[in-house]
Tab-separated table of C-alpha atoms in Angstrom:
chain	number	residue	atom	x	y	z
A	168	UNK	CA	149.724	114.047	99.944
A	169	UNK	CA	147.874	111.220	101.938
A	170	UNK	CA	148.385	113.006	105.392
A	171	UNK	CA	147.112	115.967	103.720
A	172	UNK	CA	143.772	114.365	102.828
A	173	UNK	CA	143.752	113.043	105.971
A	174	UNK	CA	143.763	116.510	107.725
A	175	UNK	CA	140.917	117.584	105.150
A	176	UNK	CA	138.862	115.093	106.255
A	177	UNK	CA	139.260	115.745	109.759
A	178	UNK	CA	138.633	118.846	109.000
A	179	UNK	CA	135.134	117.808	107.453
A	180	UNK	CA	134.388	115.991	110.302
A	181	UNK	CA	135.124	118.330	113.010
A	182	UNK	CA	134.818	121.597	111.490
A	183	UNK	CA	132.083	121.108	108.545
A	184	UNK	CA	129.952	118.825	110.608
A	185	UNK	CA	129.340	116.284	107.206
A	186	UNK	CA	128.128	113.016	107.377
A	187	UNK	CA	129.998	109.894	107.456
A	188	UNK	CA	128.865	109.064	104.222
A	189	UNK	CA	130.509	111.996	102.179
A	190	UNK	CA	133.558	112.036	104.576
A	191	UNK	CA	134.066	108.349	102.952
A	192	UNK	CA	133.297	109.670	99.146
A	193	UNK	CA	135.806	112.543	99.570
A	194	UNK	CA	138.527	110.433	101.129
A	195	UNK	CA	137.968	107.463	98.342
A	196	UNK	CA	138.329	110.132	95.877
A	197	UNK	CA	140.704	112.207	96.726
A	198	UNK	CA	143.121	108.889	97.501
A	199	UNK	CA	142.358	107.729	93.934
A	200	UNK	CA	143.382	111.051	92.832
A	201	UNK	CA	146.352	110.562	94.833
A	202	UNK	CA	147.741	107.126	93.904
A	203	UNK	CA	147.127	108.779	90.154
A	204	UNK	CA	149.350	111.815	90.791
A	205	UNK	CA	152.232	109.531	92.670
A	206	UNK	CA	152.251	107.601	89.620
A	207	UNK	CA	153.591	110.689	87.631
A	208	UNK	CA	155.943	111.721	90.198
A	209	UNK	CA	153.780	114.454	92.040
A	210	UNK	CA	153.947	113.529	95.668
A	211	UNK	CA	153.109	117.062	97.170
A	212	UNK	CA	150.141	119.356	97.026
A	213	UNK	CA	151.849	122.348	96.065
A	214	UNK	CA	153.470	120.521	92.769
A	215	UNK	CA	149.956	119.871	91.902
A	216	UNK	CA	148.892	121.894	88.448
A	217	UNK	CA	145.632	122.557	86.187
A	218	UNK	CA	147.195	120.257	83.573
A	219	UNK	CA	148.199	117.110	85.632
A	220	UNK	CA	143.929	117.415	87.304
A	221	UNK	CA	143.198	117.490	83.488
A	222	UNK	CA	145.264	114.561	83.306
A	223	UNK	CA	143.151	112.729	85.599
A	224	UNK	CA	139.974	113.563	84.177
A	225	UNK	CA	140.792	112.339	81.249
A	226	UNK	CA	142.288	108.934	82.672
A	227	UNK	CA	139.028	108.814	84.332
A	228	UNK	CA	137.083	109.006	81.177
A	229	UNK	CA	139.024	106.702	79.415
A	230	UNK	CA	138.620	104.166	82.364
A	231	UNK	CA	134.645	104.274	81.216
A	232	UNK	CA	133.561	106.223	84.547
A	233	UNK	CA	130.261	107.524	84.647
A	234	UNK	CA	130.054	111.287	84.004
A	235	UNK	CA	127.923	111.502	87.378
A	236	UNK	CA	131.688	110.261	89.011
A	237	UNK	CA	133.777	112.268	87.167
A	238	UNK	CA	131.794	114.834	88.545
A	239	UNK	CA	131.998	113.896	92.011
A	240	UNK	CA	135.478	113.389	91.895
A	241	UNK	CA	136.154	116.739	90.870
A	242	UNK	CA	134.001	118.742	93.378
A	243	UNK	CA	135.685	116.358	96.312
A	244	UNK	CA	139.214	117.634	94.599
A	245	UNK	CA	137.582	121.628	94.411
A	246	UNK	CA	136.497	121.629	97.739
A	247	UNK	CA	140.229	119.524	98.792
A	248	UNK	CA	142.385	122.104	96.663
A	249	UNK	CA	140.358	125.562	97.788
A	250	UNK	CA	140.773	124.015	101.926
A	251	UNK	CA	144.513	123.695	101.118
A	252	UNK	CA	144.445	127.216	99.210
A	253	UNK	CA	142.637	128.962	101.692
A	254	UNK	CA	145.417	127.709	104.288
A	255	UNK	CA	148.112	128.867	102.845
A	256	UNK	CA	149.501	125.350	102.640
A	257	UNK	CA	149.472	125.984	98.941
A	258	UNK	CA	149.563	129.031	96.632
A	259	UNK	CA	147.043	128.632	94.069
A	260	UNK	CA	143.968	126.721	93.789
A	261	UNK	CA	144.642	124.539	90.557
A	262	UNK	CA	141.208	123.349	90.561
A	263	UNK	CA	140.052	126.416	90.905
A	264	UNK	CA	139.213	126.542	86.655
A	265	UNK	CA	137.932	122.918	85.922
A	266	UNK	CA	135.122	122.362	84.666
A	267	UNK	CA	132.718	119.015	85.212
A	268	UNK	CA	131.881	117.009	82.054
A	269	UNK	CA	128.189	117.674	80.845
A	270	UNK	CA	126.061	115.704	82.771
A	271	UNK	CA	122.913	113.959	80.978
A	272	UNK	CA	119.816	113.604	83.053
A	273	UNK	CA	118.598	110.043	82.465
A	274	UNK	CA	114.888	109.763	83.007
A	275	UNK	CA	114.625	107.490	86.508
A	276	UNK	CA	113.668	104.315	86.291
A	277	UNK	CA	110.283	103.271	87.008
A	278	UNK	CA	108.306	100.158	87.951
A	279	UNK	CA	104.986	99.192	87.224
A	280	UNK	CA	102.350	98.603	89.848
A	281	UNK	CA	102.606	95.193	89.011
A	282	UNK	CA	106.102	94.965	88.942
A	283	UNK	CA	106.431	96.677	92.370
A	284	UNK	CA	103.781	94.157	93.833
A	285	UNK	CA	105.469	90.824	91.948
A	286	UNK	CA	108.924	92.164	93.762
A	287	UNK	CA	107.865	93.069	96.977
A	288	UNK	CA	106.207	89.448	97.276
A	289	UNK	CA	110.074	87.732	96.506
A	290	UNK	CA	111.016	86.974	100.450
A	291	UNK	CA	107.964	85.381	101.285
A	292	UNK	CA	109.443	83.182	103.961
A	293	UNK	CA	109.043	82.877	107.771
A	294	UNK	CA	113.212	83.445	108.228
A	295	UNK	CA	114.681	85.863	110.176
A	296	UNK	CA	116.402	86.739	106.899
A	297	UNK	CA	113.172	86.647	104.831
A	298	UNK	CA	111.227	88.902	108.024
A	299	UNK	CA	113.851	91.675	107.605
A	300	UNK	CA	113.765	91.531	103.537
A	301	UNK	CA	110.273	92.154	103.393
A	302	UNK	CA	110.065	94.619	106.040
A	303	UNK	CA	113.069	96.541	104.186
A	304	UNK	CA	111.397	96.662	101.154
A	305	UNK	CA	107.979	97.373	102.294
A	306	UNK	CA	109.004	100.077	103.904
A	307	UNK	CA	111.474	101.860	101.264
A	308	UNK	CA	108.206	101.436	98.966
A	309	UNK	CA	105.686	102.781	101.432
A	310	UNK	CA	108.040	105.810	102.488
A	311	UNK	CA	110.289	106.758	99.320
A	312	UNK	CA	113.068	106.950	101.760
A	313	UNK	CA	116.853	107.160	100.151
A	314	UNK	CA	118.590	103.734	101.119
A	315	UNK	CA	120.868	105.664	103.144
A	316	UNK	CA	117.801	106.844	105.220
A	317	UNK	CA	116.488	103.237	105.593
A	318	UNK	CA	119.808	101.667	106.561
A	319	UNK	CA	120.364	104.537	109.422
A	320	UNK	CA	116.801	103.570	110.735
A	321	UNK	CA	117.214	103.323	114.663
A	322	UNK	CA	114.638	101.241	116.368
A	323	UNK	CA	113.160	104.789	118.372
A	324	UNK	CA	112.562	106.380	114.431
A	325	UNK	CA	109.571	103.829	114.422
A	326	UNK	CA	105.923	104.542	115.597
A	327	UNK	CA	104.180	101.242	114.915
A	328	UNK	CA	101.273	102.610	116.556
A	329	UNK	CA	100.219	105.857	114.584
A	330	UNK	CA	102.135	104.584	111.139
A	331	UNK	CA	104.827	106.477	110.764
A	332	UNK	CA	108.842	106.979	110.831
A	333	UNK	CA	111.325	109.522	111.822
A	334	UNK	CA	114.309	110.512	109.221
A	335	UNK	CA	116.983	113.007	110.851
A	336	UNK	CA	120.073	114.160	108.863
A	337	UNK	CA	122.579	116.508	110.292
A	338	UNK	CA	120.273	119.485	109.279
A	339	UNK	CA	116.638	118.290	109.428
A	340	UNK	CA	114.012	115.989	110.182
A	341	UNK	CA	110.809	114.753	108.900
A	342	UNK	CA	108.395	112.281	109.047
A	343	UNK	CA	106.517	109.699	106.850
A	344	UNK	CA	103.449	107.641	106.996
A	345	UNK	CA	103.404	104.580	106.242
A	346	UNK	CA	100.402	102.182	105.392
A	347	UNK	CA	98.748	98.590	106.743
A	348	UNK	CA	100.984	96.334	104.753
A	349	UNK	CA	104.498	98.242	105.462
A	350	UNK	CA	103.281	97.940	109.301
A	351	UNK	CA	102.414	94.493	109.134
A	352	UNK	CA	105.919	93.762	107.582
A	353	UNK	CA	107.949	95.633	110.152
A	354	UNK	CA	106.070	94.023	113.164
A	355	UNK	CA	106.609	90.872	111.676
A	356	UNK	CA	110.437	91.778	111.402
A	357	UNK	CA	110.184	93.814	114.862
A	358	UNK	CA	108.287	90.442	116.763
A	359	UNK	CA	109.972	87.561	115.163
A	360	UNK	CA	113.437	88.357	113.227
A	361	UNK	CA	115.288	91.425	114.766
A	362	UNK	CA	116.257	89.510	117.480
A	363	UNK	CA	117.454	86.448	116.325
A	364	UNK	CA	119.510	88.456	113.604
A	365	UNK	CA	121.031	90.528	116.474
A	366	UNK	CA	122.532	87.410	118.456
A	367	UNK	CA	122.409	88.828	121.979
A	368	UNK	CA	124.051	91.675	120.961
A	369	UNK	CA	122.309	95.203	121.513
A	370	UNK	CA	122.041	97.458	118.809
A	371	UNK	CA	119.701	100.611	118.313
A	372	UNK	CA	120.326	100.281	114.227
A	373	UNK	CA	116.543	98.959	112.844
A	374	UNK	CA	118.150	96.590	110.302
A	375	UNK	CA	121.457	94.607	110.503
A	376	UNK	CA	123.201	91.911	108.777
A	377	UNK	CA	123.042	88.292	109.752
A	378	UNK	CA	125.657	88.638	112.195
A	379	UNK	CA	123.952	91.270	113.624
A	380	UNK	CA	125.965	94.299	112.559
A	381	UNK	CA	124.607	97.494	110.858
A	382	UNK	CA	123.349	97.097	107.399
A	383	UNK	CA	125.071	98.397	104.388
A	384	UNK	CA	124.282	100.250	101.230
A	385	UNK	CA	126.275	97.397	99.578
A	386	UNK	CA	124.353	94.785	101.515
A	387	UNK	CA	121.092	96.340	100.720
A	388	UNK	CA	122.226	96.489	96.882
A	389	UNK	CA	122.731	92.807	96.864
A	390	UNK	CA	119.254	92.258	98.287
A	391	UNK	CA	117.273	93.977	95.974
A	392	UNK	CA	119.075	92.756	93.158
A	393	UNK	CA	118.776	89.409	94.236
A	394	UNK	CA	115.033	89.738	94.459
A	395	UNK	CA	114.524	91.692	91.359
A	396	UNK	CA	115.947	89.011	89.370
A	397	UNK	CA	113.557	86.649	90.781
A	398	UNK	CA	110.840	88.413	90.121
A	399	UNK	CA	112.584	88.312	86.778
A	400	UNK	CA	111.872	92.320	86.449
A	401	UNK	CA	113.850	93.534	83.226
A	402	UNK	CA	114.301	96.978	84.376
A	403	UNK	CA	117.796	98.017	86.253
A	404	UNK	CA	116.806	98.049	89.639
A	405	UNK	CA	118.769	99.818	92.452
A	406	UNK	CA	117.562	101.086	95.335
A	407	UNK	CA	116.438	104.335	94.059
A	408	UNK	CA	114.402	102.560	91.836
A	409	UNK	CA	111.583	101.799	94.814
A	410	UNK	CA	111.944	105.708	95.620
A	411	UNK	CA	111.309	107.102	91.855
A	412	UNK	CA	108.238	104.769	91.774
A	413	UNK	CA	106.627	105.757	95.240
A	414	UNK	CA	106.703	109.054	93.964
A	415	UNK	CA	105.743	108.318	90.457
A	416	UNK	CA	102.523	106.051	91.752
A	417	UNK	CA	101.266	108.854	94.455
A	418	UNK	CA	101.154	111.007	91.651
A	419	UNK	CA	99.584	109.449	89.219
A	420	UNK	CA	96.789	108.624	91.655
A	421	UNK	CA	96.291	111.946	92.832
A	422	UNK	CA	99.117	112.954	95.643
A	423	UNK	CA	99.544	116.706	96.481
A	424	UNK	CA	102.951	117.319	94.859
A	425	UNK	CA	103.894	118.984	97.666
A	426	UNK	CA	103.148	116.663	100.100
A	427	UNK	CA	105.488	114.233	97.968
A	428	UNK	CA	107.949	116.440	97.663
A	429	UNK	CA	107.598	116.729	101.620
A	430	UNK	CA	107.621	113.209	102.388
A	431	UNK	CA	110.788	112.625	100.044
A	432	UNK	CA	112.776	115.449	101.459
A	433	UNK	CA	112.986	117.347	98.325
A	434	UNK	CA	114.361	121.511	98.875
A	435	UNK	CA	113.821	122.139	95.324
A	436	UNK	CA	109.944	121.525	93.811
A	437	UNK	CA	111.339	120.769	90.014
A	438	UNK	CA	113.351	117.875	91.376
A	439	UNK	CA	109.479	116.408	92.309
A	440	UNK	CA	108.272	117.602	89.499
A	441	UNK	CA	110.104	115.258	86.943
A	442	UNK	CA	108.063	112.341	88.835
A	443	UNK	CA	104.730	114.638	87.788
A	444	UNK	CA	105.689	114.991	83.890
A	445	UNK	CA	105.843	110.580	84.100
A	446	UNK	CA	102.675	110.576	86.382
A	447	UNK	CA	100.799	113.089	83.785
A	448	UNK	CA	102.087	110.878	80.407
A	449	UNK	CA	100.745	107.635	82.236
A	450	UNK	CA	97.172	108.643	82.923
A	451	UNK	CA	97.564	110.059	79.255
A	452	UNK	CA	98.431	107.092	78.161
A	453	UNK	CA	95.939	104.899	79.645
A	454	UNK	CA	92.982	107.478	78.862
A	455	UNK	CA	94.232	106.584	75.374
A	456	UNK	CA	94.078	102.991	76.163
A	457	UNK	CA	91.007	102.770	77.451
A	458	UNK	CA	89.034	104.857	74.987
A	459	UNK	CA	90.382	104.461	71.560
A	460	UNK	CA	88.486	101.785	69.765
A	461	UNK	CA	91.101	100.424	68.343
A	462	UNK	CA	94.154	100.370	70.886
């Protein structure tokens, strides 16, 4: 089943054009789903049935996973089972008829102003390290960029001069402003850190790692965790958390919504309007404070 996942992917690649990053969800999956199957003697695609993808589900549940990767799983195995289907390396599509557990929508997280500014001051520090934290930060703040958009940054997507940075993805592009302290932080970076993180090696990647490789979404985790618990923020904090509140703050001062939803790459306006229903119950909320005698 392996070299059949294998061939999927390829055929991803190749064929569907996707990026890197779901090429790696769908194989992780699907080999997960694999080593499952082998375990109850189903080595081959076409001995693959409705009841033993059921199976798995319901391992999966049992194991604690989130809904949101249950869900994932299964559309990697739909969109695996309906390329083998459609074929003819197997008969019948016996994903075809699951269905995905109920998602719940959790309302995002979202940070203060003054939680936002008490983070973002964490890597104060002259150290290559310290230059590149900031600047990271800063600039996922100042941009609402996804962390996968920050950590494919090349050097060229950067316009010190006018303010602003470039984010392509295999269909689009679009660019963001960014203001006087996110600049200040990446020339910082830019002038004093990139360099010395980089070794002597050339790279066109914005951010790297200390030795000077490309920066990870697990490496980028770690920072932001690290410096949200010394900022001793209560809140979960990943990096989506920065993105929520750079939407939630324009709004709530006043943003065009559809400038936001511009700037954060949104194709459908009620995704950007969830961050409007928060912005519209804060200013409630501090009318209220402000003008109630006794609150």
């Amino acid at each position: 089943m392996v070299a059949d996942i294998n061939h999927f992917i390829i055929y991803l690649r190749e064929i569907k054009k996707t990026s890197k990053n779901t090429e790696v969800s769908y194989q992780r999956d699907l080999i997960q789903m694999a080593s499952f199957l082998g375990k109850q003697g189903i080595m081959e695609v076409d001995k693959v049935t409705k009841t033993s993808l059921n199976s798995y589900i319901l391992f999966l549940e049992k194991e604690g996973r989130a809904t949101t990767t249950i869900s994932r799983c299964l559309a990697s195995m739909k969109a695996f089972f309906h390329y083998e289907c459609r074929e003819g390396l197997i008969s019948r599509d016996p994903a075809e008829l699951l269905k995905a557990p109920r998602v719940e929508k959790k309302a995002p997280t979202i940070l203060t102003v003054d939680e936002v500014n008490c983070l973002l001051s964490q890597p104060n520090g002259d150290s290559p390290k310290e230059l590149r934290d900031r600047a990271m930060l800063e600039l996922l703040y100042a941009t609402g960029i996804r962390v996968s958009e920050l950590i494919h940054l090349e050097s060229r997507d950067v316009n010190l001069t006018v303010g602003y940075i470039t984010c392509r993805d295999e269909h689009k592009e679009r660019m963001i402003p960014f203001g006087k302290v996110a600049k200040l932080a990446l020339s910082a970076y830019m002038e004093r850190g990139r360099q010395t993180l980089l070794k002597g090696q050339e790279s066109d990647w914005l951010f790297t790692n200390c030795s000077g490789k490309p920066m990870s979404r697990q490496g980028f985790w770690k920072i932001i965790k690290y410096y949200g618990d010394k900022a001793g923020i209560q809140s979960d904090i990943t990096p989506h958390t920065l993105r929520h509140s750079f939407a939630a703050h324009l709004l709530r001062n006043g943003a065009d919504i559809h400038a936001v939803q511009a700037m954060l790459g949104h194709s459908d306006m009620a995704t950007t309007q969830m961050y409007m229903n928060y912005a519209q119950k804060e200013t409630v909320r501090r009318n209220y404070a402000g003008a109630h005698p006794r609150s």
